[in-house]
CSV table of C-alpha atoms (C1' of nucleotides) in Angstrom, one decimal:
chain,number,residue,atom,x,y,z
A,804,UNK,CA,4.4,15.4,49.5
A,805,UNK,CA,3.2,13.5,46.1
A,806,UNK,CA,1.5,16.6,44.8
A,807,UNK,CA,4.6,18.9,45.4
A,808,UNK,CA,5.7,18.9,41.9
A,809,UNK,CA,2.5,19.3,40.1
A,810,UNK,CA,1.4,22.2,42.5
A,811,UNK,CA,4.4,23.8,41.6
A,812,UNK,CA,4.1,23.3,37.8
A,813,UNK,CA,1.0,25.1,38.1
A,814,UNK,CA,2.4,27.8,40.1
A,815,UNK,CA,4.4,29.0,37.0
A,816,UNK,CA,1.3,30.5,35.7
A,817,UNK,CA,-1.3,30.5,38.2
A,818,UNK,CA,-1.6,31.1,42.1
A,819,UNK,CA,-3.9,28.8,44.1
A,820,UNK,CA,-5.4,29.2,47.4
A,821,UNK,CA,-5.0,26.4,49.9
A,822,UNK,CA,-8.4,25.5,49.4
A,823,UNK,CA,-8.3,25.5,45.5
A,824,UNK,CA,-5.3,23.2,45.8
A,825,UNK,CA,-7.4,20.7,47.7
A,826,UNK,CA,-10.1,20.7,45.1
A,827,UNK,CA,-7.6,20.3,42.5
A,828,UNK,CA,-5.7,17.2,43.9
A,829,UNK,CA,-8.8,15.6,44.7
A,830,UNK,CA,-9.6,15.4,41.2
A,831,UNK,CA,-6.1,13.5,40.5
A,832,UNK,CA,-5.8,9.8,40.2
A,833,UNK,CA,-2.4,8.6,40.8
A,834,UNK,CA,-1.0,5.6,38.5
A,835,UNK,CA,2.2,3.7,38.1
A,836,UNK,CA,3.3,2.4,34.7
A,837,UNK,CA,6.1,-0.3,34.5
A,838,UNK,CA,8.5,0.2,31.7
A,839,UNK,CA,7.2,-1.0,28.3
A,840,UNK,CA,3.5,-0.9,29.6
A,841,UNK,CA,1.2,1.6,27.8
A,842,UNK,CA,-0.9,4.5,29.4
A,843,UNK,CA,-2.7,4.9,25.8
A,844,UNK,CA,-2.6,2.8,22.6
A,845,UNK,CA,-3.7,3.4,19.2
A,846,UNK,CA,-7.4,3.3,18.7
A,847,UNK,CA,-8.1,4.0,22.1
A,848,UNK,CA,-10.2,7.3,23.1
A,849,UNK,CA,-7.9,9.3,25.4
A,850,UNK,CA,-9.8,10.2,28.5
A,851,UNK,CA,-7.0,11.9,30.5
A,852,UNK,CA,-4.3,14.5,30.7
A,853,UNK,CA,-1.4,12.8,32.4
A,854,UNK,CA,1.3,14.6,34.4
A,855,UNK,CA,4.5,12.8,34.9
A,856,UNK,CA,5.9,12.8,38.7
A,857,UNK,CA,8.9,10.5,38.1
A,858,UNK,CA,10.4,8.4,35.1
A,859,UNK,CA,9.6,8.9,31.5
A,860,UNK,CA,6.9,8.5,28.8
A,861,UNK,CA,7.1,8.7,24.9
A,862,UNK,CA,4.1,9.4,22.6
A,863,UNK,CA,4.5,8.3,19.2
A,864,UNK,CA,2.5,7.0,16.0
A,865,UNK,CA,3.3,4.3,13.7
A,866,UNK,CA,2.9,5.0,10.0
A,867,UNK,CA,1.4,2.5,7.3
A,868,UNK,CA,4.8,0.8,6.6
A,869,UNK,CA,5.1,0.3,10.4
A,870,UNK,CA,7.7,2.8,11.4
A,871,UNK,CA,7.4,4.6,14.5
A,872,UNK,CA,7.6,8.2,15.0
A,873,UNK,CA,8.4,9.9,18.3
A,874,UNK,CA,6.0,12.8,18.8
A,875,UNK,CA,7.1,13.8,22.4
A,876,UNK,CA,9.1,12.6,25.2
A,877,UNK,CA,7.5,13.4,28.7
A,878,UNK,CA,10.1,13.0,31.6
A,879,UNK,CA,9.2,14.2,35.2
A,880,UNK,CA,7.3,17.5,35.4
A,881,UNK,CA,5.8,17.3,32.0
A,882,UNK,CA,2.2,16.9,30.6
A,883,UNK,CA,1.3,14.6,27.9
A,884,UNK,CA,-1.8,13.6,26.0
A,885,UNK,CA,-3.1,12.4,22.7
A,886,UNK,CA,-4.9,16.1,22.0
A,887,UNK,CA,-6.4,15.0,19.0
A,888,UNK,CA,-8.3,12.2,20.8
A,889,UNK,CA,-8.8,14.2,24.1
A,890,UNK,CA,-10.3,17.1,22.2
A,891,UNK,CA,-12.5,15.1,19.8
A,892,UNK,CA,-13.0,11.9,22.0
A,893,UNK,CA,-12.6,9.9,18.9
A,894,UNK,CA,-10.3,7.0,18.7
A,895,UNK,CA,-6.7,8.0,19.0
A,896,UNK,CA,-3.7,7.8,16.8
A,897,UNK,CA,-0.8,7.8,19.4
A,898,UNK,CA,0.7,5.0,21.6
A,899,UNK,CA,2.0,6.4,24.9
A,900,UNK,CA,4.5,4.1,26.6
A,901,UNK,CA,6.9,4.2,29.5
A,902,UNK,CA,10.5,4.0,28.8
A,903,UNK,CA,11.1,3.2,32.3
A,904,UNK,CA,8.9,2.6,35.5
A,905,UNK,CA,7.1,5.8,35.7
A,906,UNK,CA,4.5,7.5,38.1
A,907,UNK,CA,1.6,9.8,36.6
A,908,UNK,CA,-1.1,12.0,37.8
A,909,UNK,CA,-4.2,11.5,35.7
A,910,UNK,CA,-6.9,14.3,35.4
A,911,UNK,CA,-9.8,13.1,33.4
A,912,UNK,CA,-11.4,15.2,30.8
A,913,UNK,CA,-14.5,15.4,32.8
A,914,UNK,CA,-12.8,16.6,35.8
A,915,UNK,CA,-10.6,19.2,33.7
A,916,UNK,CA,-13.8,20.8,32.5
A,917,UNK,CA,-15.2,21.0,36.0
A,918,UNK,CA,-12.0,22.7,36.9
A,919,UNK,CA,-12.5,25.3,34.1
A,920,UNK,CA,-15.9,26.3,35.3
A,921,UNK,CA,-15.2,25.8,39.1
A,922,UNK,CA,-11.7,27.8,39.1
A,923,UNK,CA,-11.3,29.7,35.9
A,924,UNK,CA,-7.6,30.1,36.4
A,925,UNK,CA,-7.3,26.6,35.2
A,926,UNK,CA,-8.6,27.8,31.9
A,927,UNK,CA,-5.8,30.3,32.1
A,928,UNK,CA,-3.4,27.7,32.8
A,929,UNK,CA,-4.3,25.3,30.3
A,930,UNK,CA,-4.4,27.9,27.5
A,931,UNK,CA,-1.0,29.0,28.3
A,932,UNK,CA,0.1,25.3,28.4
A,933,UNK,CA,-1.4,24.6,25.0
A,934,UNK,CA,0.1,27.9,23.5
A,935,UNK,CA,3.5,26.6,24.6
A,936,UNK,CA,2.9,23.3,23.0
A,937,UNK,CA,1.8,25.0,19.8
A,938,UNK,CA,5.1,27.1,19.4
A,939,UNK,CA,7.1,24.1,20.2
A,940,UNK,CA,5.2,21.9,17.5
A,941,UNK,CA,5.5,24.7,15.0
A,942,UNK,CA,9.3,25.1,15.6
A,943,UNK,CA,9.7,21.3,15.2
A,944,UNK,CA,7.9,21.3,12.0
A,945,UNK,CA,10.0,24.4,10.9
A,946,UNK,CA,13.1,22.4,11.7
A,947,UNK,CA,11.9,19.3,9.9
A,948,UNK,CA,11.4,21.3,6.9
A,949,UNK,CA,14.6,23.3,6.8
A,950,UNK,CA,17.2,21.7,8.8
A,951,UNK,CA,19.6,18.6,8.3
A,952,UNK,CA,19.2,15.5,10.2
A,953,UNK,CA,22.5,16.7,12.0
A,954,UNK,CA,21.0,20.0,12.9
A,955,UNK,CA,18.0,18.7,14.4
A,956,UNK,CA,20.2,16.4,16.4
A,957,UNK,CA,22.4,19.4,17.9
A,958,UNK,CA,18.9,21.0,18.6
A,959,UNK,CA,17.7,18.1,20.3
A,960,UNK,CA,20.8,18.0,22.5
A,961,UNK,CA,20.4,21.6,23.4
A,962,UNK,CA,16.5,21.1,24.3
A,963,UNK,CA,16.7,17.6,26.2
A,964,UNK,CA,20.1,17.6,27.7
A,965,UNK,CA,19.1,15.5,30.5
A,966,UNK,CA,17.5,12.9,28.2
A,967,UNK,CA,20.4,12.0,26.0
A,968,UNK,CA,22.3,9.7,27.7
A,969,UNK,CA,19.6,7.7,29.5
A,970,UNK,CA,17.5,7.3,26.2
A,971,UNK,CA,18.1,4.5,24.0
A,972,UNK,CA,19.7,6.1,20.6
A,973,UNK,CA,17.0,4.5,18.3
A,974,UNK,CA,14.5,6.7,20.2
A,975,UNK,CA,16.4,9.8,19.5
A,976,UNK,CA,16.8,8.6,15.9
A,977,UNK,CA,13.1,8.2,15.8
A,978,UNK,CA,12.4,11.8,17.3
A,979,UNK,CA,14.7,13.6,14.9
A,980,UNK,CA,13.1,11.7,11.9
A,981,UNK,CA,16.0,9.2,10.5
A,982,UNK,CA,16.5,5.6,10.9
A,983,UNK,CA,18.7,4.1,13.6
A,984,UNK,CA,21.0,3.0,10.9
A,985,UNK,CA,21.5,6.6,9.5
A,986,UNK,CA,21.8,8.0,13.0
A,987,UNK,CA,24.5,5.6,14.2
A,988,UNK,CA,26.5,6.6,10.9
A,989,UNK,CA,25.8,10.2,11.2
A,990,UNK,CA,26.9,10.4,14.8
A,991,UNK,CA,30.3,8.3,13.7
A,992,UNK,CA,30.9,11.1,11.0
A,993,UNK,CA,30.3,13.9,13.8
A,994,UNK,CA,32.9,12.3,16.1
A,995,UNK,CA,35.3,12.1,13.0
A,996,UNK,CA,34.9,15.6,12.2
A,997,UNK,CA,35.9,17.2,15.4
B,671,UNK,CA,-22.2,44.5,9.0
B,672,UNK,CA,-18.3,44.4,9.0
B,673,UNK,CA,-18.3,42.4,12.3
B,674,UNK,CA,-21.0,39.7,11.3
B,675,UNK,CA,-18.2,37.3,10.3
B,676,UNK,CA,-16.1,37.4,13.6
B,677,UNK,CA,-19.1,37.3,15.7
B,678,UNK,CA,-20.4,34.2,14.1
B,679,UNK,CA,-16.7,32.9,14.5
B,680,UNK,CA,-16.8,33.3,17.9
B,681,UNK,CA,-20.3,31.7,18.2
B,682,UNK,CA,-18.8,28.5,17.2
B,683,UNK,CA,-17.5,28.1,20.6
B,684,UNK,CA,-19.0,30.8,22.9
B,685,UNK,CA,-22.1,32.9,23.1
B,686,UNK,CA,-22.0,36.5,23.8
B,687,UNK,CA,-24.6,39.1,25.1
B,688,UNK,CA,-25.4,42.2,22.8
B,689,UNK,CA,-23.3,44.1,25.4
B,690,UNK,CA,-20.3,41.8,25.4
B,691,UNK,CA,-20.3,41.9,21.6
B,692,UNK,CA,-20.0,45.7,21.7
B,693,UNK,CA,-17.4,45.6,24.1
B,694,UNK,CA,-15.3,43.2,22.1
B,695,UNK,CA,-15.8,44.9,18.6
B,696,UNK,CA,-14.7,48.2,20.2
B,697,UNK,CA,-11.4,46.4,20.7
B,698,UNK,CA,-11.0,45.5,17.0
B,699,UNK,CA,-9.0,47.5,14.5
B,700,UNK,CA,-9.9,47.1,10.7
B,701,UNK,CA,-7.1,47.1,8.3
B,702,UNK,CA,-6.5,46.5,4.8
B,703,UNK,CA,-3.5,45.2,3.2
B,704,UNK,CA,-2.9,45.2,-0.4
B,705,UNK,CA,-1.5,42.2,-2.3
B,706,UNK,CA,2.3,41.4,-1.6
B,707,UNK,CA,2.2,43.7,1.4
B,708,UNK,CA,3.1,42.4,4.7
B,709,UNK,CA,1.1,42.4,7.8
B,710,UNK,CA,4.3,41.2,9.7
B,711,UNK,CA,7.8,40.7,8.9
B,712,UNK,CA,10.7,38.7,10.4
B,713,UNK,CA,12.2,40.2,13.2
B,714,UNK,CA,9.4,42.4,14.2
B,715,UNK,CA,7.5,41.8,17.4
B,716,UNK,CA,4.0,40.5,16.9
B,717,UNK,CA,1.6,42.8,18.6
B,718,UNK,CA,-1.8,41.5,17.2
B,719,UNK,CA,-4.0,38.5,16.5
B,720,UNK,CA,-5.4,39.0,13.0
B,721,UNK,CA,-8.8,37.8,11.7
B,722,UNK,CA,-9.1,37.8,8.1
B,723,UNK,CA,-12.6,38.9,6.8
B,724,UNK,CA,-11.9,39.1,2.9
B,725,UNK,CA,-8.8,38.0,0.8
B,726,UNK,CA,-5.9,35.5,2.0
B,727,UNK,CA,-2.8,35.8,4.1
B,728,UNK,CA,0.0,33.5,4.1
B,729,UNK,CA,2.5,32.9,7.2
B,730,UNK,CA,6.1,31.5,6.0
B,731,UNK,CA,9.5,31.5,7.4
B,732,UNK,CA,12.7,31.8,5.3
B,733,UNK,CA,15.7,29.1,6.3
B,734,UNK,CA,19.0,30.1,5.9
B,735,UNK,CA,19.5,29.0,2.4
B,736,UNK,CA,16.8,31.3,1.5
B,737,UNK,CA,14.0,28.9,1.0
B,738,UNK,CA,10.6,30.0,2.0
B,739,UNK,CA,8.3,27.4,4.1
B,740,UNK,CA,4.8,28.1,4.3
B,741,UNK,CA,3.2,27.5,7.8
B,742,UNK,CA,-0.2,28.5,7.2
B,743,UNK,CA,-2.8,30.2,4.7
B,744,UNK,CA,-5.3,32.3,6.4
B,745,UNK,CA,-8.4,32.6,4.1
B,746,UNK,CA,-11.4,34.4,5.2
B,747,UNK,CA,-12.9,33.3,8.6
B,748,UNK,CA,-9.4,32.5,10.0
B,749,UNK,CA,-7.2,33.6,12.7
B,750,UNK,CA,-3.5,34.2,12.2
B,751,UNK,CA,-0.4,35.7,14.1
B,752,UNK,CA,3.2,34.6,14.9
B,753,UNK,CA,2.4,32.7,18.1
B,754,UNK,CA,6.2,32.4,19.1
B,755,UNK,CA,6.5,36.2,19.0
B,756,UNK,CA,3.0,37.1,20.2
B,757,UNK,CA,3.4,34.9,23.3
B,758,UNK,CA,7.1,36.0,24.1
B,759,UNK,CA,7.0,39.3,22.8
B,760,UNK,CA,10.5,38.6,21.3
B,761,UNK,CA,11.4,39.3,17.7
B,762,UNK,CA,9.4,37.1,15.4
B,763,UNK,CA,10.6,34.5,12.8
B,764,UNK,CA,7.6,34.5,10.6
B,765,UNK,CA,6.4,36.7,7.6
B,766,UNK,CA,2.8,37.3,7.0
B,767,UNK,CA,1.8,38.4,3.6
B,768,UNK,CA,-1.1,38.9,1.5
B,769,UNK,CA,-1.8,36.9,-1.2
B,770,UNK,CA,-4.4,39.1,-2.8
B,771,UNK,CA,-6.0,42.4,-1.2
B,772,UNK,CA,-7.0,41.4,2.0
B,773,UNK,CA,-9.1,42.9,5.1
B,774,UNK,CA,-8.2,41.8,8.6
B,775,UNK,CA,-9.5,42.7,12.1
B,776,UNK,CA,-6.6,43.4,14.3
B,777,UNK,CA,-6.8,42.4,18.1
B,778,UNK,CA,-3.9,43.8,20.1
B,779,UNK,CA,-2.2,41.6,22.7
B,780,UNK,CA,-3.0,44.1,25.4
B,781,UNK,CA,-6.8,44.1,24.4
B,782,UNK,CA,-6.8,40.3,24.1
B,783,UNK,CA,-5.6,40.2,27.6
B,784,UNK,CA,-8.1,42.7,28.6
B,785,UNK,CA,-10.8,40.6,27.3
B,786,UNK,CA,-9.7,37.5,29.5
B,787,UNK,CA,-10.3,39.2,32.6
B,788,UNK,CA,-13.2,41.2,31.6
B,789,UNK,CA,-15.2,38.5,29.9
B,790,UNK,CA,-13.9,35.0,30.9
B,791,UNK,CA,-15.5,33.5,27.9
B,792,UNK,CA,-12.7,34.8,25.8
B,793,UNK,CA,-10.1,32.8,27.7
B,794,UNK,CA,-12.4,29.8,26.8
B,795,UNK,CA,-12.7,30.5,23.2
B,796,UNK,CA,-8.9,31.1,22.5
B,797,UNK,CA,-8.1,28.0,24.6
B,798,UNK,CA,-10.0,26.1,22.3
B,799,UNK,CA,-8.7,27.8,19.1
B,800,UNK,CA,-5.2,27.2,20.2
B,801,UNK,CA,-6.0,23.4,21.0
B,802,UNK,CA,-7.1,23.2,17.3
B,803,UNK,CA,-4.4,25.0,16.1
B,804,UNK,CA,-2.2,22.4,18.1
B,805,UNK,CA,-3.9,19.4,16.9
B,806,UNK,CA,-3.4,20.7,13.2
B,807,UNK,CA,0.2,21.5,13.6
B,808,UNK,CA,0.8,18.1,15.2
B,809,UNK,CA,-0.7,16.3,12.3
B,810,UNK,CA,1.0,17.9,9.9
B,811,UNK,CA,4.3,17.2,11.6
B,812,UNK,CA,3.1,13.7,11.2
B,813,UNK,CA,2.4,13.9,7.7
B,814,UNK,CA,5.7,15.4,7.0
B,815,UNK,CA,7.5,12.6,8.7
B,816,UNK,CA,5.5,9.6,7.2
B,817,UNK,CA,3.8,10.6,4.2
B,818,UNK,CA,5.3,11.1,0.4
B,819,UNK,CA,5.1,14.3,-1.1
B,820,UNK,CA,2.2,12.9,-3.3
B,821,UNK,CA,0.1,12.0,-0.2
B,822,UNK,CA,0.9,15.2,1.6
B,823,UNK,CA,-0.6,17.0,-1.6
B,824,UNK,CA,-3.7,14.8,-1.7
B,825,UNK,CA,-4.3,15.7,2.1
B,826,UNK,CA,-3.8,19.3,1.3
B,827,UNK,CA,-6.5,19.3,-1.6
B,828,UNK,CA,-9.0,17.6,0.8
B,829,UNK,CA,-8.4,20.1,3.6
B,830,UNK,CA,-8.2,23.2,1.5
B,831,UNK,CA,-10.4,22.7,-1.5
B,832,UNK,CA,-11.3,26.1,-2.1
B,833,UNK,CA,-7.5,27.3,-2.1
B,834,UNK,CA,-6.2,25.1,-4.6
B,835,UNK,CA,-7.4,26.8,-8.0
B,836,UNK,CA,-6.6,30.3,-6.9
B,837,UNK,CA,-3.3,29.8,-5.1
B,838,UNK,CA,0.1,29.8,-7.3
B,839,UNK,CA,1.4,26.2,-7.2
B,840,UNK,CA,4.5,27.1,-6.1
B,841,UNK,CA,2.9,28.2,-2.7
B,842,UNK,CA,1.2,24.7,-2.5
B,843,UNK,CA,4.6,23.1,-3.3
B,844,UNK,CA,6.3,25.2,-0.3
B,845,UNK,CA,3.5,24.2,2.1
B,846,UNK,CA,3.8,20.5,1.3
B,847,UNK,CA,7.5,20.8,1.8
B,848,UNK,CA,8.8,20.4,-1.8
B,849,UNK,CA,10.5,22.7,-4.7
B,850,UNK,CA,8.3,24.1,-7.1
B,851,UNK,CA,10.3,22.0,-10.0
B,852,UNK,CA,9.7,18.9,-8.2
B,853,UNK,CA,5.9,19.7,-7.5
B,854,UNK,CA,5.6,20.3,-11.2
B,855,UNK,CA,6.9,17.0,-12.0
B,856,UNK,CA,5.0,15.2,-9.5
B,857,UNK,CA,1.8,16.7,-10.8
B,858,UNK,CA,2.7,15.7,-14.3
B,859,UNK,CA,3.3,12.0,-13.2
B,860,UNK,CA,0.0,11.9,-11.2
B,861,UNK,CA,-2.1,13.1,-14.4
B,862,UNK,CA,-0.1,10.4,-16.4
B,863,UNK,CA,-0.9,7.6,-13.9
B,864,UNK,CA,-4.7,8.1,-14.0
C,221,DG,C1',26.7,-19.4,33.0
C,222,DG,C1',25.2,-20.1,28.7
C,223,DC,C1',22.0,-18.2,25.1
C,224,DG,C1',18.2,-15.6,23.1
C,225,DG,C1',17.3,-11.1,22.2
C,226,DC,C1',17.8,-6.4,21.5
C,227,DA,C1',20.7,-2.5,20.5
C,228,DC,C1',24.3,-0.9,17.8
C,229,DT,C1',27.5,-0.9,13.8
C,230,DT,C1',29.2,-1.1,9.0
C,231,DG,C1',28.9,-1.8,4.2
C,232,DA,C1',26.4,-2.1,-0.5
C,233,DT,C1',22.9,-0.5,-3.1
C,234,DG,C1',18.5,2.1,-4.1
C,235,DT,C1',15.4,6.2,-4.3
C,236,DA,C1',12.9,10.7,-3.2
C,237,DG,C1',13.5,14.6,-3.9
C,238,DG,C1',16.8,18.7,-4.7
C,239,DT,C1',19.8,21.6,-8.1
C,240,DT,C1',20.9,23.9,-12.0
C,241,DA,C1',19.8,25.5,-16.1
C,242,DA,C1',17.1,27.1,-19.9
C,243,DG,C1',12.8,27.6,-22.3
C,244,DA,C1',7.6,28.4,-22.6
C,245,DA,C1',3.6,30.0,-20.6
C,246,DA,C1',1.0,33.2,-17.9
C,247,DT,C1',0.2,37.8,-15.4
C,248,DT,C1',1.2,42.1,-14.5
C,249,DA,C1',2.5,46.7,-15.3
C,250,DA,C1',2.6,50.6,-18.0
D,264,DT,C1',-0.6,45.9,-26.6
D,265,DT,C1',3.3,45.3,-25.5
D,266,DA,C1',7.2,44.9,-22.3
D,267,DA,C1',8.6,43.1,-17.9
D,268,DT,C1',8.3,39.7,-14.6
D,269,DT,C1',6.8,36.0,-12.5
D,270,DT,C1',5.2,31.3,-12.8
D,271,DC,C1',5.4,26.8,-14.8
D,272,DT,C1',7.7,23.0,-17.2
D,273,DT,C1',11.3,19.8,-18.6
D,274,DA,C1',15.6,17.3,-18.3
D,275,DA,C1',20.3,16.1,-16.7
D,276,DC,C1',22.4,15.2,-12.8
D,277,DC,C1',23.5,15.1,-7.7
D,278,DT,C1',22.7,14.1,-2.6
D,279,DA,C1',20.6,13.0,1.9
D,280,DC,C1',18.7,9.3,3.8
D,281,DA,C1',16.5,4.6,3.3
D,282,DT,C1',16.7,-0.3,3.1
D,283,DC,C1',18.7,-4.7,3.2
D,284,DA,C1',22.0,-7.5,5.2
D,285,DA,C1',25.4,-9.4,7.9
D,286,DG,C1',27.9,-9.1,12.1
D,287,DT,C1',29.3,-7.5,16.7
D,288,DG,C1',28.4,-6.5,21.7
D,289,DC,C1',25.6,-6.7,25.6
D,290,DC,C1',22.2,-7.5,29.1
D,291,DG,C1',18.5,-10.1,31.3
D,292,DC,C1',16.7,-14.2,32.3
D,293,DC,C1',16.1,-19.8,32.6
DNA sequence: GGCGGCACTTGATGTAGGTTAAGAAATTAA
DNA sequence: TTAATTTCTTAACCTACATCAAGTGCCGCC
């Protein structure tokens, strides 16, 4: 069943009847994104929340000197969107790109809002999802203010153990907020230490 | 009316009937916090969302070398809590302190959850509130990754014009993520430039 | 099967911001 | 009002990380 993963994901916080499941899945729009293709690019208005069923996406911004900053990775079973743009419906600041061939289910903003009124449980679900994102985002801010690059890397390894091996290490460098060169050196030093 | 401010705050996103307003305000617990007193301290479980009606609070963490990092300021008309602890009901990581004599209205987690089921509009309200916090938090992360201290200071001035004058500048330094010494030097250089 | 490009490494040098310290100015307390 | 604290400034020196540059390994592609 193509919807098993997403229905299970919902089930973590809310319980749906058969009927509600059908209403929900009817709103979803499957889409395939090839490696290096984009789900969303800078300046576009974000019209969908995306749920990854296979593969992996990355959301990132590009600063004015051209450096990319990875905001989040979204492997299977994760939601992703440019929240700023999705909420405000203004041109967004994120690029969302596939790191490998990826399958997503799209839920349009309009459909998402229909769900809120039709099935209030969805408002509950997305409130909790957003709360968890907020806590993660705050924690990452705290980490970036108070930890060294090496400590941030160790945290990353703990939090995303599955991602580490099959992610080019310049992506990890970008996520923890250092250059690929420094990251490479740092890894070397970490090995030498133990 | 002591509840005018908070009812107006709600009105930005949801409309309540007289009756609903009364149910809501009955759940609130007014509290006064003297300057330098704490609403919450590190290691405590956060049991309330707080709405500031007068004065100003700051939420901050202390890292392992004893440096304070301001996560947010909450002047009048703002909500504040240690979201990590409030959600998980585990010991928190934030201190929330009054920068001046401050009045808050406390909404306990239990009452907040009662509101969600009694008056679903509250789930809507807090979802939106949380979404906005998430966007702000993400933007701050992006800023801390891609802007210089000077640019972050300029952003701060734009976003919190009212706070600047009546906030000790070491608090601003902590918020933008530099030492008070560097902040002082930077300000000097900024004046010299123009 | 060779080659064009990308990911990674390594080295030399540069810089934003930190640390330490000590004095001046401003607030608070009494 | 004065004493006590806290905040702010200035200066010399330090460090984590960036930048630039050159070289190596590797994988996909005509």
